[in-house]
């Protein structure tokens, strides 16, 4: 495994190929983290039936989890900034396992929500660590590609993890899904321990005047990230409800989520290489595609074929490209250490997830599932406007 990786003097030419083993380990860890976070989405109908709740109430499990992350990501990152990075990352994976075991045996909704909150605490640190780790493993000109590799794990969570736990839950009961997830978290911790090299502490940015400008850019990046996640999760949290309302059978929800998540791989393949060459153009193309896909879902509902076509475009643009876009932009803003920049991305992403789940719950209860895509697209349009208005936060060149 070698010694601790410290930030080398410029030029730093470490490529993705040089760091592939650590990046793959981070990608797999990201897969189980995303699967743990999003598992309730495909299982909402089953959990609701089991506990005697309506789906809008059960959807708040996503809000609880994401709300904990949004509140704790920055304080926990600052409070643990002097601790060794790799053991801390291992601790987050084991905490995910504890959370999933507790969910598996939760007798009531209150206990279930508390168990999910434990996972939220872990999540508050995991992505801050993962984003910063990724940036430290390669040179600055290769951050976009490195983020793309690690984000493949997130896309895998949506493409493989969530559909698998959804299908398992439909076949054997939703509690078994979380039991399997707990085992996966423990195995992933062992993999990380065996393969991921340790890294040294991230250097703090210097220069008051320059730093103020950089912090402004970082603020724009993470604010736009929050809007994007808010719009997406207003609709995506209830995607199973929308698909069922459009005539899809319950047994087909898992396979459809698999296909939709697979579209994220296509989106990542198209957008990933451009993040190091034309980040502004790539960002506008990604967010524009999310908005267009949501419009198609809204116009087509409840015609299943049109809804699926729109969802393929929307989820393809979001699932892989969006996290990569904003994680890379936050690191390149140089407004904070990589750990803190990662924490801010994590905070705003989960603020958007929590807010989207809560907003979607209200929209679903008040206006029905057909209104969800229209609320989502209005919010995403605000994110597009933010990118258009800020050339410094989203530059044409890396």
Tab-separated table of C-alpha atoms in Angstrom:
chain	number	residue	atom	x	y	z
A	1	UNK	CA	0.000	0.000	0.000
A	2	UNK	CA	2.994	2.292	0.387
A	3	UNK	CA	3.354	5.413	2.478
A	4	UNK	CA	1.087	8.386	2.959
A	5	UNK	CA	0.419	10.364	-0.201
A	6	UNK	CA	1.242	14.019	0.340
A	7	UNK	CA	0.393	16.817	-2.054
A	8	UNK	CA	3.386	16.968	-4.449
A	9	UNK	CA	4.936	20.127	-5.797
A	10	UNK	CA	3.656	21.310	-9.157
A	11	UNK	CA	3.573	20.067	-11.810
A	12	UNK	CA	1.548	17.110	-10.611
A	13	UNK	CA	1.057	14.683	-13.459
A	14	UNK	CA	-0.547	11.759	-11.615
A	15	UNK	CA	-3.232	10.332	-13.873
A	16	UNK	CA	-6.272	8.154	-13.353
A	17	UNK	CA	-4.186	5.191	-14.488
A	18	UNK	CA	-1.651	5.866	-11.733
A	19	UNK	CA	-4.401	5.894	-9.078
A	20	UNK	CA	-6.784	3.319	-10.513
A	21	UNK	CA	-6.779	0.901	-7.570
A	22	UNK	CA	-7.710	3.542	-4.999
A	23	UNK	CA	-10.289	5.079	-7.331
A	24	UNK	CA	-11.959	1.699	-7.904
A	25	UNK	CA	-12.115	1.113	-4.138
A	26	UNK	CA	-13.742	4.525	-3.689
A	27	UNK	CA	-16.170	3.770	-6.527
A	28	UNK	CA	-17.313	0.536	-4.866
A	29	UNK	CA	-17.660	2.293	-1.513
A	30	UNK	CA	-19.730	4.970	-3.240
A	31	UNK	CA	-21.951	2.274	-4.743
A	32	UNK	CA	-22.902	0.851	-1.335
A	33	UNK	CA	-23.285	4.356	0.147
A	34	UNK	CA	-25.692	5.460	-2.583
A	35	UNK	CA	-27.599	2.182	-2.398
A	36	UNK	CA	-27.999	2.598	1.363
A	37	UNK	CA	-29.203	6.175	0.942
A	38	UNK	CA	-31.665	5.483	-1.868
A	39	UNK	CA	-32.927	2.014	-0.934
A	40	UNK	CA	-36.270	3.291	0.459
A	41	UNK	CA	-37.216	4.899	-2.871
A	42	UNK	CA	-37.895	1.641	-4.724
A	43	UNK	CA	-39.321	0.051	-1.563
A	44	UNK	CA	-41.731	2.861	-0.616
A	45	UNK	CA	-44.909	0.922	-1.484
A	46	UNK	CA	-43.721	-2.207	0.396
A	47	UNK	CA	-42.593	-0.301	3.495
A	48	UNK	CA	-45.824	1.693	3.509
A	49	UNK	CA	-47.970	-1.439	3.325
A	50	UNK	CA	-45.938	-3.181	6.027
A	51	UNK	CA	-46.200	-0.307	8.498
A	52	UNK	CA	-49.713	0.823	7.549
A	53	UNK	CA	-48.618	4.258	6.292
A	54	UNK	CA	-49.321	6.282	3.169
A	55	UNK	CA	-46.493	6.681	0.654
A	56	UNK	CA	-46.078	10.413	1.189
A	57	UNK	CA	-45.312	9.758	4.865
A	58	UNK	CA	-42.897	6.910	4.135
A	59	UNK	CA	-41.091	9.141	1.638
A	60	UNK	CA	-40.026	11.258	4.601
A	61	UNK	CA	-37.496	8.521	5.422
A	62	UNK	CA	-35.445	10.062	2.626
A	63	UNK	CA	-35.975	13.508	4.149
A	64	UNK	CA	-34.795	12.385	7.603
A	65	UNK	CA	-31.657	10.789	6.203
A	66	UNK	CA	-30.760	13.676	3.922
A	67	UNK	CA	-31.645	16.274	6.552
A	68	UNK	CA	-29.136	14.754	8.983
A	69	UNK	CA	-26.478	14.877	6.269
A	70	UNK	CA	-27.266	18.485	5.379
A	71	UNK	CA	-26.966	19.610	9.007
A	72	UNK	CA	-23.887	17.593	9.998
A	73	UNK	CA	-21.639	17.346	6.908
A	74	UNK	CA	-19.675	20.557	7.446
A	75	UNK	CA	-19.436	20.395	11.298
A	76	UNK	CA	-18.328	16.753	11.238
A	77	UNK	CA	-15.800	17.424	8.491
A	78	UNK	CA	-14.303	20.344	10.405
A	79	UNK	CA	-14.358	18.453	13.681
A	80	UNK	CA	-12.526	15.445	12.234
A	81	UNK	CA	-10.122	17.261	9.905
A	82	UNK	CA	-7.054	16.234	11.949
A	83	UNK	CA	-7.985	12.551	12.151
A	84	UNK	CA	-6.443	9.969	9.793
A	85	UNK	CA	-8.530	9.836	6.621
A	86	UNK	CA	-8.569	6.126	5.827
A	87	UNK	CA	-9.654	4.889	9.297
A	88	UNK	CA	-12.353	7.563	9.313
A	89	UNK	CA	-13.602	6.385	5.919
A	90	UNK	CA	-13.674	2.809	7.210
A	91	UNK	CA	-15.684	3.973	10.214
A	92	UNK	CA	-18.341	5.497	7.957
A	93	UNK	CA	-18.767	2.203	6.078
A	94	UNK	CA	-19.180	0.265	9.315
A	95	UNK	CA	-21.695	2.841	10.553
A	96	UNK	CA	-23.691	2.262	7.341
A	97	UNK	CA	-23.739	-1.431	8.248
A	98	UNK	CA	-25.042	-0.688	11.756
A	99	UNK	CA	-27.769	1.542	10.318
A	100	UNK	CA	-28.908	-1.107	7.831
A	101	UNK	CA	-29.049	-3.801	10.530
A	102	UNK	CA	-31.169	-1.512	12.713
A	103	UNK	CA	-33.510	-0.771	9.790
A	104	UNK	CA	-33.842	-4.493	9.122
A	105	UNK	CA	-35.192	-5.119	12.626
A	106	UNK	CA	-37.092	-1.833	13.179
A	107	UNK	CA	-40.576	-2.614	14.602
A	108	UNK	CA	-42.087	0.865	14.055
A	109	UNK	CA	-41.737	3.851	11.778
A	110	UNK	CA	-40.123	5.883	14.582
A	111	UNK	CA	-37.397	3.273	15.123
A	112	UNK	CA	-36.964	2.973	11.366
A	113	UNK	CA	-36.484	6.741	11.057
A	114	UNK	CA	-33.966	6.736	13.930
A	115	UNK	CA	-32.000	3.919	12.288
A	116	UNK	CA	-31.936	5.854	9.030
A	117	UNK	CA	-30.654	8.891	10.938
A	118	UNK	CA	-27.625	6.818	12.012
A	119	UNK	CA	-26.922	6.209	8.332
A	120	UNK	CA	-27.312	9.927	7.729
A	121	UNK	CA	-24.539	10.669	10.260
A	122	UNK	CA	-22.258	8.280	8.396
A	123	UNK	CA	-23.224	9.797	5.071
A	124	UNK	CA	-22.424	13.269	6.378
A	125	UNK	CA	-18.755	12.265	6.546
A	126	UNK	CA	-18.490	9.667	3.794
A	127	UNK	CA	-18.917	11.894	0.769
A	128	UNK	CA	-16.784	14.702	2.182
A	129	UNK	CA	-13.996	12.158	2.631
A	130	UNK	CA	-14.587	10.459	-0.707
A	131	UNK	CA	-14.595	13.662	-2.773
A	132	UNK	CA	-11.442	14.967	-1.103
A	133	UNK	CA	-9.740	11.563	-1.351
A	134	UNK	CA	-10.423	11.432	-5.080
A	135	UNK	CA	-8.933	14.873	-5.647
A	136	UNK	CA	-5.783	13.941	-3.690
A	137	UNK	CA	-5.082	10.751	-5.652
A	138	UNK	CA	-4.500	12.503	-9.010
A	139	UNK	CA	-3.048	15.726	-10.375
A	140	UNK	CA	-5.307	18.804	-10.715
A	141	UNK	CA	-5.696	18.441	-14.490
A	142	UNK	CA	-7.121	14.948	-14.035
A	143	UNK	CA	-9.664	15.640	-11.282
A	144	UNK	CA	-12.632	15.549	-13.659
A	145	UNK	CA	-11.726	12.110	-14.987
A	146	UNK	CA	-11.000	10.819	-11.477
A	147	UNK	CA	-14.375	12.084	-10.257
A	148	UNK	CA	-15.950	10.340	-13.239
A	149	UNK	CA	-14.451	6.992	-12.175
A	150	UNK	CA	-15.653	7.348	-8.579
A	151	UNK	CA	-19.047	8.617	-9.704
A	152	UNK	CA	-19.425	5.396	-11.686
A	153	UNK	CA	-19.900	3.833	-8.269
A	154	UNK	CA	-22.770	6.213	-7.555
A	155	UNK	CA	-24.294	5.406	-10.913
A	156	UNK	CA	-23.802	1.732	-10.089
A	157	UNK	CA	-25.713	2.317	-6.867
A	158	UNK	CA	-28.657	3.619	-8.853
A	159	UNK	CA	-28.244	1.103	-11.679
A	160	UNK	CA	-27.378	-2.053	-9.751
A	161	UNK	CA	-27.804	-1.462	-6.021
A	162	UNK	CA	-31.224	0.194	-5.843
A	163	UNK	CA	-32.887	-2.053	-8.453
A	164	UNK	CA	-31.426	-5.164	-6.786
A	165	UNK	CA	-32.611	-4.229	-3.307
A	166	UNK	CA	-35.972	-3.230	-4.791
A	167	UNK	CA	-36.347	-6.571	-6.558
A	168	UNK	CA	-35.168	-8.467	-3.482
A	169	UNK	CA	-37.599	-6.515	-1.323
A	170	UNK	CA	-40.479	-7.242	-3.666
A	171	UNK	CA	-39.640	-10.953	-3.694
A	172	UNK	CA	-38.586	-11.650	-0.104
A	173	UNK	CA	-39.660	-8.621	1.924
A	174	UNK	CA	-38.068	-5.194	2.273
A	175	UNK	CA	-36.217	-6.073	5.508
A	176	UNK	CA	-34.054	-8.595	3.657
A	177	UNK	CA	-32.864	-5.810	1.370
A	178	UNK	CA	-31.335	-3.935	4.284
A	179	UNK	CA	-29.811	-7.107	5.743
A	180	UNK	CA	-27.975	-7.748	2.469
A	181	UNK	CA	-26.878	-4.118	2.371
A	182	UNK	CA	-25.349	-4.442	5.846
A	183	UNK	CA	-23.216	-7.367	4.695
A	184	UNK	CA	-22.162	-5.431	1.571
A	185	UNK	CA	-21.011	-2.499	3.729
A	186	UNK	CA	-18.780	-4.739	5.868
A	187	UNK	CA	-17.233	-6.405	2.809
A	188	UNK	CA	-16.586	-3.003	1.231
A	189	UNK	CA	-14.836	-1.783	4.383
A	190	UNK	CA	-12.495	-4.767	4.102
A	191	UNK	CA	-11.804	-3.912	0.456
A	192	UNK	CA	-11.018	-0.283	1.292
A	193	UNK	CA	-8.682	-1.348	4.084
A	194	UNK	CA	-6.802	-3.640	1.699
A	195	UNK	CA	-6.507	-1.336	-1.329
A	196	UNK	CA	-6.913	2.377	-0.588
A	197	UNK	CA	-3.653	4.227	0.129
A	198	UNK	CA	-3.583	6.703	3.024
A	199	UNK	CA	-3.360	10.414	2.192
A	200	UNK	CA	-1.940	13.341	4.072
A	201	UNK	CA	-3.934	16.352	5.323
A	202	UNK	CA	-5.325	18.677	2.683
A	203	UNK	CA	-3.508	22.044	2.411
A	204	UNK	CA	-5.560	25.141	3.258
A	205	UNK	CA	-6.002	27.823	0.547
A	206	UNK	CA	-4.109	31.076	1.143
A	207	UNK	CA	-4.523	34.772	0.249
A	208	UNK	CA	-7.375	36.804	1.732
A	209	UNK	CA	-8.466	38.767	-1.371
A	210	UNK	CA	-8.114	35.853	-3.746
A	211	UNK	CA	-9.719	33.540	-1.206
A	212	UNK	CA	-12.807	35.769	-0.933
A	213	UNK	CA	-13.278	35.548	-4.700
A	214	UNK	CA	-12.770	31.815	-4.638
A	215	UNK	CA	-15.233	31.394	-1.794
A	216	UNK	CA	-17.811	33.343	-3.789
A	217	UNK	CA	-17.305	30.975	-6.714
A	218	UNK	CA	-17.595	27.994	-4.409
A	219	UNK	CA	-20.804	29.432	-2.948
A	220	UNK	CA	-22.319	29.740	-6.420
A	221	UNK	CA	-21.317	26.160	-7.273
A	222	UNK	CA	-22.814	24.590	-4.151
A	223	UNK	CA	-25.927	26.792	-4.330
A	224	UNK	CA	-26.554	25.656	-7.894
A	225	UNK	CA	-25.939	22.093	-6.777
A	226	UNK	CA	-28.636	22.471	-4.107
A	227	UNK	CA	-31.171	23.716	-6.664
A	228	UNK	CA	-30.394	20.850	-9.027
A	229	UNK	CA	-30.811	18.191	-6.355
A	230	UNK	CA	-33.966	19.862	-5.030
A	231	UNK	CA	-35.607	19.752	-8.447
A	232	UNK	CA	-34.489	16.213	-9.201
A	233	UNK	CA	-35.591	14.674	-5.900
A	234	UNK	CA	-38.941	16.429	-5.878
A	235	UNK	CA	-39.737	13.992	-8.678
A	236	UNK	CA	-37.285	11.099	-8.226
A	237	UNK	CA	-38.207	10.327	-4.610
A	238	UNK	CA	-41.646	9.319	-5.893
A	239	UNK	CA	-40.561	7.761	-9.185
A	240	UNK	CA	-42.061	4.393	-8.163
A	241	UNK	CA	-45.404	6.107	-7.513
A	242	UNK	CA	-45.234	7.907	-10.888
A	243	UNK	CA	-44.383	4.720	-12.758
A	244	UNK	CA	-47.179	2.781	-11.074
A	245	UNK	CA	-49.582	5.633	-11.840
A	246	UNK	CA	-48.578	5.443	-15.501
A	247	UNK	CA	-49.544	1.765	-15.595
A	248	UNK	CA	-46.301	-0.049	-14.790
A	249	UNK	CA	-46.697	-3.244	-12.756
A	250	UNK	CA	-45.102	-3.342	-9.306
A	251	UNK	CA	-42.851	-6.241	-10.316
A	252	UNK	CA	-41.420	-4.178	-13.171
A	253	UNK	CA	-40.382	-1.203	-11.024
A	254	UNK	CA	-37.002	-2.713	-10.083
A	255	UNK	CA	-36.010	-3.620	-13.666
A	256	UNK	CA	-37.125	-0.198	-14.931
A	257	UNK	CA	-35.035	1.536	-12.268
A	258	UNK	CA	-32.117	-0.589	-13.440
A	259	UNK	CA	-32.548	0.596	-17.036
A	260	UNK	CA	-33.043	4.228	-16.040
A	261	UNK	CA	-29.931	4.142	-13.902
A	262	UNK	CA	-28.041	2.511	-16.755
A	263	UNK	CA	-28.799	5.605	-18.794
A	264	UNK	CA	-26.638	7.452	-16.265
A	265	UNK	CA	-23.644	5.467	-17.541
A	266	UNK	CA	-24.318	6.765	-21.033
A	267	UNK	CA	-24.625	10.302	-19.711
A	268	UNK	CA	-21.394	9.928	-17.750
A	269	UNK	CA	-19.602	8.513	-20.786
A	270	UNK	CA	-20.687	11.530	-22.834
A	271	UNK	CA	-20.078	14.219	-20.217
A	272	UNK	CA	-17.124	12.898	-18.201
A	273	UNK	CA	-14.271	13.536	-20.664
A	274	UNK	CA	-15.590	17.029	-21.414
A	275	UNK	CA	-15.362	18.147	-17.782
A	276	UNK	CA	-11.605	18.513	-18.162
A	277	UNK	CA	-11.880	20.235	-21.555
A	278	UNK	CA	-15.105	22.281	-21.647
A	279	UNK	CA	-16.639	22.246	-18.169
A	280	UNK	CA	-19.106	25.091	-18.775
A	281	UNK	CA	-20.536	23.589	-21.951
A	282	UNK	CA	-20.745	20.167	-20.310
A	283	UNK	CA	-22.569	21.600	-17.286
A	284	UNK	CA	-25.160	23.434	-19.385
A	285	UNK	CA	-25.727	20.369	-21.570
A	286	UNK	CA	-26.226	18.134	-18.527
A	287	UNK	CA	-28.658	20.427	-16.699
A	288	UNK	CA	-30.526	21.239	-19.912
A	289	UNK	CA	-31.029	17.532	-20.552
A	290	UNK	CA	-32.373	17.010	-17.012
A	291	UNK	CA	-34.923	19.776	-17.605
A	292	UNK	CA	-35.963	18.495	-21.030
A	293	UNK	CA	-36.479	14.968	-19.693
A	294	UNK	CA	-38.691	16.246	-16.868
A	295	UNK	CA	-40.794	18.236	-19.332
A	296	UNK	CA	-41.346	15.095	-21.419
A	297	UNK	CA	-42.420	13.162	-18.295
A	298	UNK	CA	-44.858	15.941	-17.388
A	299	UNK	CA	-46.311	16.216	-20.888
A	300	UNK	CA	-46.554	12.458	-21.347
A	301	UNK	CA	-48.042	11.428	-18.004
A	302	UNK	CA	-49.898	9.034	-17.680
A	303	UNK	CA	-48.840	7.513	-21.028
A	304	UNK	CA	-46.275	4.951	-19.932
A	305	UNK	CA	-44.108	4.924	-23.059
A	306	UNK	CA	-43.670	8.696	-23.089
A	307	UNK	CA	-43.021	8.781	-19.335
A	308	UNK	CA	-40.303	6.150	-19.704
A	309	UNK	CA	-38.696	8.022	-22.606
A	310	UNK	CA	-38.618	11.278	-20.646
A	311	UNK	CA	-37.314	9.520	-17.547
A	312	UNK	CA	-34.503	7.955	-19.581
A	313	UNK	CA	-33.282	11.401	-20.690
A	314	UNK	CA	-33.724	13.019	-17.260
A	315	UNK	CA	-32.157	10.163	-15.254
A	316	UNK	CA	-29.418	9.663	-17.830
A	317	UNK	CA	-28.372	13.284	-17.485
A	318	UNK	CA	-28.603	13.325	-13.706
A	319	UNK	CA	-27.476	9.896	-12.470
A	320	UNK	CA	-23.781	10.087	-13.355
A	321	UNK	CA	-23.044	13.518	-14.787
A	322	UNK	CA	-24.604	15.857	-12.194
A	323	UNK	CA	-22.612	14.700	-9.133
A	324	UNK	CA	-19.416	14.691	-11.213
A	325	UNK	CA	-20.092	18.190	-12.551
A	326	UNK	CA	-20.563	19.787	-9.141
A	327	UNK	CA	-17.912	17.828	-7.256
A	328	UNK	CA	-15.332	18.801	-9.884
A	329	UNK	CA	-16.462	22.437	-10.001
A	330	UNK	CA	-16.315	22.713	-6.198
A	331	UNK	CA	-12.760	21.364	-6.037
A	332	UNK	CA	-11.623	23.664	-8.866
A	333	UNK	CA	-13.143	26.751	-7.240
A	334	UNK	CA	-10.311	26.507	-4.647
A	335	UNK	CA	-12.479	28.298	-2.081
A	336	UNK	CA	-11.746	25.803	0.701
A	337	UNK	CA	-9.784	22.646	1.371
A	338	UNK	CA	-10.867	19.636	-0.645
A	339	UNK	CA	-12.467	18.141	2.475
A	340	UNK	CA	-14.549	21.229	3.193
A	341	UNK	CA	-15.471	21.660	-0.470
A	342	UNK	CA	-16.624	18.040	-0.455
A	343	UNK	CA	-18.581	18.663	2.740
A	344	UNK	CA	-20.334	21.646	1.180
A	345	UNK	CA	-21.257	19.619	-1.900
A	346	UNK	CA	-22.491	16.864	0.405
A	347	UNK	CA	-24.473	19.336	2.519
A	348	UNK	CA	-26.171	21.054	-0.392
A	349	UNK	CA	-26.847	17.785	-2.223
A	350	UNK	CA	-28.599	16.364	0.795
A	351	UNK	CA	-30.383	19.619	1.582
A	352	UNK	CA	-31.757	19.297	-1.941
A	353	UNK	CA	-32.633	15.629	-1.404
A	354	UNK	CA	-34.370	16.357	1.911
A	355	UNK	CA	-36.166	19.393	0.550
A	356	UNK	CA	-37.141	17.564	-2.636
A	357	UNK	CA	-38.563	14.601	-0.717
A	358	UNK	CA	-40.528	16.946	1.555
A	359	UNK	CA	-41.724	19.183	-1.283
A	360	UNK	CA	-42.631	16.151	-3.378
A	361	UNK	CA	-44.566	14.712	-0.435
A	362	UNK	CA	-46.666	17.869	-0.269
A	363	UNK	CA	-47.161	18.051	-4.048
A	364	UNK	CA	-48.129	14.366	-4.179
A	365	UNK	CA	-50.676	14.757	-1.403
A	366	UNK	CA	-52.125	18.038	-2.660
A	367	UNK	CA	-51.997	17.707	-6.453
A	368	UNK	CA	-51.125	14.107	-7.342
A	369	UNK	CA	-48.128	12.564	-9.045
A	370	UNK	CA	-48.803	14.299	-12.365
A	371	UNK	CA	-47.731	17.634	-10.871
A	372	UNK	CA	-44.331	16.403	-9.646
A	373	UNK	CA	-42.345	16.792	-12.908
A	374	UNK	CA	-43.552	20.368	-13.411
A	375	UNK	CA	-42.450	21.462	-9.962
A	376	UNK	CA	-39.114	19.735	-10.506
A	377	UNK	CA	-38.418	21.331	-13.875
A	378	UNK	CA	-39.092	24.861	-12.613
A	379	UNK	CA	-36.442	24.369	-9.925
A	380	UNK	CA	-33.909	22.849	-12.333
A	381	UNK	CA	-34.477	25.803	-14.668
A	382	UNK	CA	-33.287	28.016	-11.813
A	383	UNK	CA	-30.067	25.988	-11.666
A	384	UNK	CA	-29.556	26.441	-15.413
A	385	UNK	CA	-30.000	30.190	-14.997
A	386	UNK	CA	-27.375	30.208	-12.240
A	387	UNK	CA	-24.821	28.523	-14.498
A	388	UNK	CA	-25.570	30.939	-17.339
A	389	UNK	CA	-25.133	33.932	-15.019
A	390	UNK	CA	-21.803	32.867	-13.465
A	391	UNK	CA	-18.932	32.337	-15.872
A	392	UNK	CA	-16.345	32.464	-13.086
A	393	UNK	CA	-17.911	29.627	-11.080
A	394	UNK	CA	-18.511	27.584	-14.250
A	395	UNK	CA	-15.630	28.547	-16.565
A	396	UNK	CA	-15.220	27.558	-20.187
A	397	UNK	CA	-11.841	25.955	-19.475
A	398	UNK	CA	-10.527	23.939	-16.524
